[in-house]
C-alpha atoms as one frame of an Amber mdcrd trajectory, in Angstrom:
protein
  20.544   9.006   3.666  18.252   6.173   4.718  14.515   6.833   4.888  13.564
   4.439   7.675  10.310   6.248   8.411  11.685   8.335  11.255  10.203  11.662
  10.129   6.727  10.263   9.500   6.686   8.371  12.808   7.990  11.423  14.664
   5.274  13.561  13.155   2.626  11.003  14.040   3.704  10.330  17.631   5.040
  13.722  18.727   2.490  15.987  17.030  -0.391  13.931  18.428   1.279  14.326
  21.844   1.464  10.576  22.423   5.114  10.937  23.419   7.613  13.757  23.847
  10.258  14.643  21.285  12.920  13.608  23.815  11.373  10.150  24.247  11.109
   9.792  20.491  14.796  10.620  19.971  15.834   8.337  22.806  13.893   5.283
  21.630  14.104   5.542  17.849  16.369   2.659  16.720  19.499   3.784  14.862
  20.058   1.619  11.758  23.488   0.082  11.273  23.763  -1.274   7.748  27.083
  -3.024   8.455  25.831  -5.011  11.421  25.291  -8.742  10.833  21.978  -9.538
  12.474  21.131 -12.781  14.206  17.922 -11.424  15.746  15.305  -9.003  14.430
  15.817  -5.350  15.353  13.147  -4.230  17.765  10.683  -1.820  16.116  10.092
   1.611  17.615   6.631   0.810  18.949   8.062  -2.264  20.682  10.611  -0.032
  22.461   7.778   2.244  23.630   5.776  -0.700  24.901   8.734  -2.324  26.688
   9.565   0.955  28.469   5.949   1.465  29.535   5.617   4.719  27.577   2.777
   3.579  25.313   1.277   0.144  24.741   1.877  -1.568  21.416  -1.890  -1.838
  20.958  -2.355   1.927  21.299   0.547   2.589  18.904  -0.813   0.092  16.373
  -4.265   1.674  16.577  -2.786   5.127  15.982  -0.751   3.959  12.964  -3.629
   1.930  11.484  -5.993   4.893  11.794  -3.494   7.241  10.166  -2.386   4.950
   7.332  -5.635   2.981   6.925  -3.580  -0.191   6.751  -5.242  -3.371   7.987
  -4.074  -5.175  11.114  -3.100  -8.838  10.766  -2.322 -11.131  13.718   0.772
 -12.697  12.110   0.984 -15.397  14.789  -2.428 -16.727  13.642  -1.601 -16.625
   9.922  -0.262 -19.649   8.059   2.966 -17.978   6.868   4.501 -19.343   3.672
   7.905 -20.084   5.206   9.616 -21.119   1.983   8.377 -17.980   0.233   9.545
 -15.793   3.137  13.013 -17.375   2.986  13.418 -16.275  -0.638  13.822 -12.717
   0.669  16.971 -11.284   2.205  17.404 -12.306   5.832  19.279  -9.042   6.450
  16.422  -6.930   5.103  13.810  -8.806   7.111  15.811  -8.753  10.351  17.162
  -5.197  10.061  13.793  -3.598   9.329  11.604  -6.170  11.125   9.465  -6.843
   8.058   8.184 -10.138   6.731   6.998 -10.908   3.202   4.727 -13.732   4.358
   2.620 -14.721   1.369   1.702 -13.915  -2.206  -1.670 -13.302  -3.733  -1.911
 -13.158  -7.518   0.800 -10.677  -8.565   1.164  -9.097  -5.114   3.352  -9.818
  -2.106   1.860  -9.511   1.394   4.237  -7.905   3.890   3.890  -7.638   7.679
   5.460  -4.681   9.478   5.321  -2.504  12.587   6.627   0.544  10.671   4.746
   1.171   7.419   6.694   4.392   6.791  10.038   2.623   6.239  10.820   3.437
   2.598  14.224   1.715   2.761  12.619  -1.627   3.660  10.091  -1.119   0.888
  12.882  -0.446  -1.645  14.875  -3.511  -0.560  11.863  -5.832  -0.776  10.720
  -4.307  -4.057  14.212  -4.786  -5.546  13.881  -8.502  -4.848  10.346  -9.047
  -6.063   9.434  -6.277  -8.562   5.735  -6.851  -7.784   3.092  -4.863  -5.939
   3.474  -4.903  -2.131   0.470  -5.033   0.173   1.366  -3.935   3.706  -0.185
  -5.157   6.943   0.370  -3.872  10.442   1.095  -6.493  13.046   2.056  -6.827
  16.695   5.857  -6.256  16.858   6.510  -8.943  19.489   4.698 -11.557  17.382
   6.467 -10.409  14.212   9.863 -10.804  15.897   8.940 -14.338  17.069   7.928
 -15.375  13.545  11.096 -13.841  12.045  13.271 -15.727  14.551  11.507 -18.981
  13.694  11.860 -18.499   9.930  15.455 -17.222   9.857  17.103 -19.452  12.481
């Protein structure tokens, strides 16, 4: 069983009546651990935005308010590309997460799904240090991931 944050996101989006349970089930991405990825998997809130169900900004605001995680415009940040490439391309692409810098004994990680425990486990296995999570715009995160892991 993979804890990709589905239950927490469902609770957040469906119970707050942002979307219906049917829309949630339809647009939640199904993880395939055997798939070799050349492009980042689109995060759930990106699917909602692309389908016109809820803007990415509104989804990000909802998640940031609930989790109290800070928002970081990843496209404006000077990402440590070499550091990011030390992490598994598969993990970063599959879960659309990016360890983008380090600060002291912590690793800074950008995501559009802070509830994804599987991504957290995979990154933590690699680094064994404290992870500091940041919410970011999914479309910008996917662009940066594509640039780093060509």
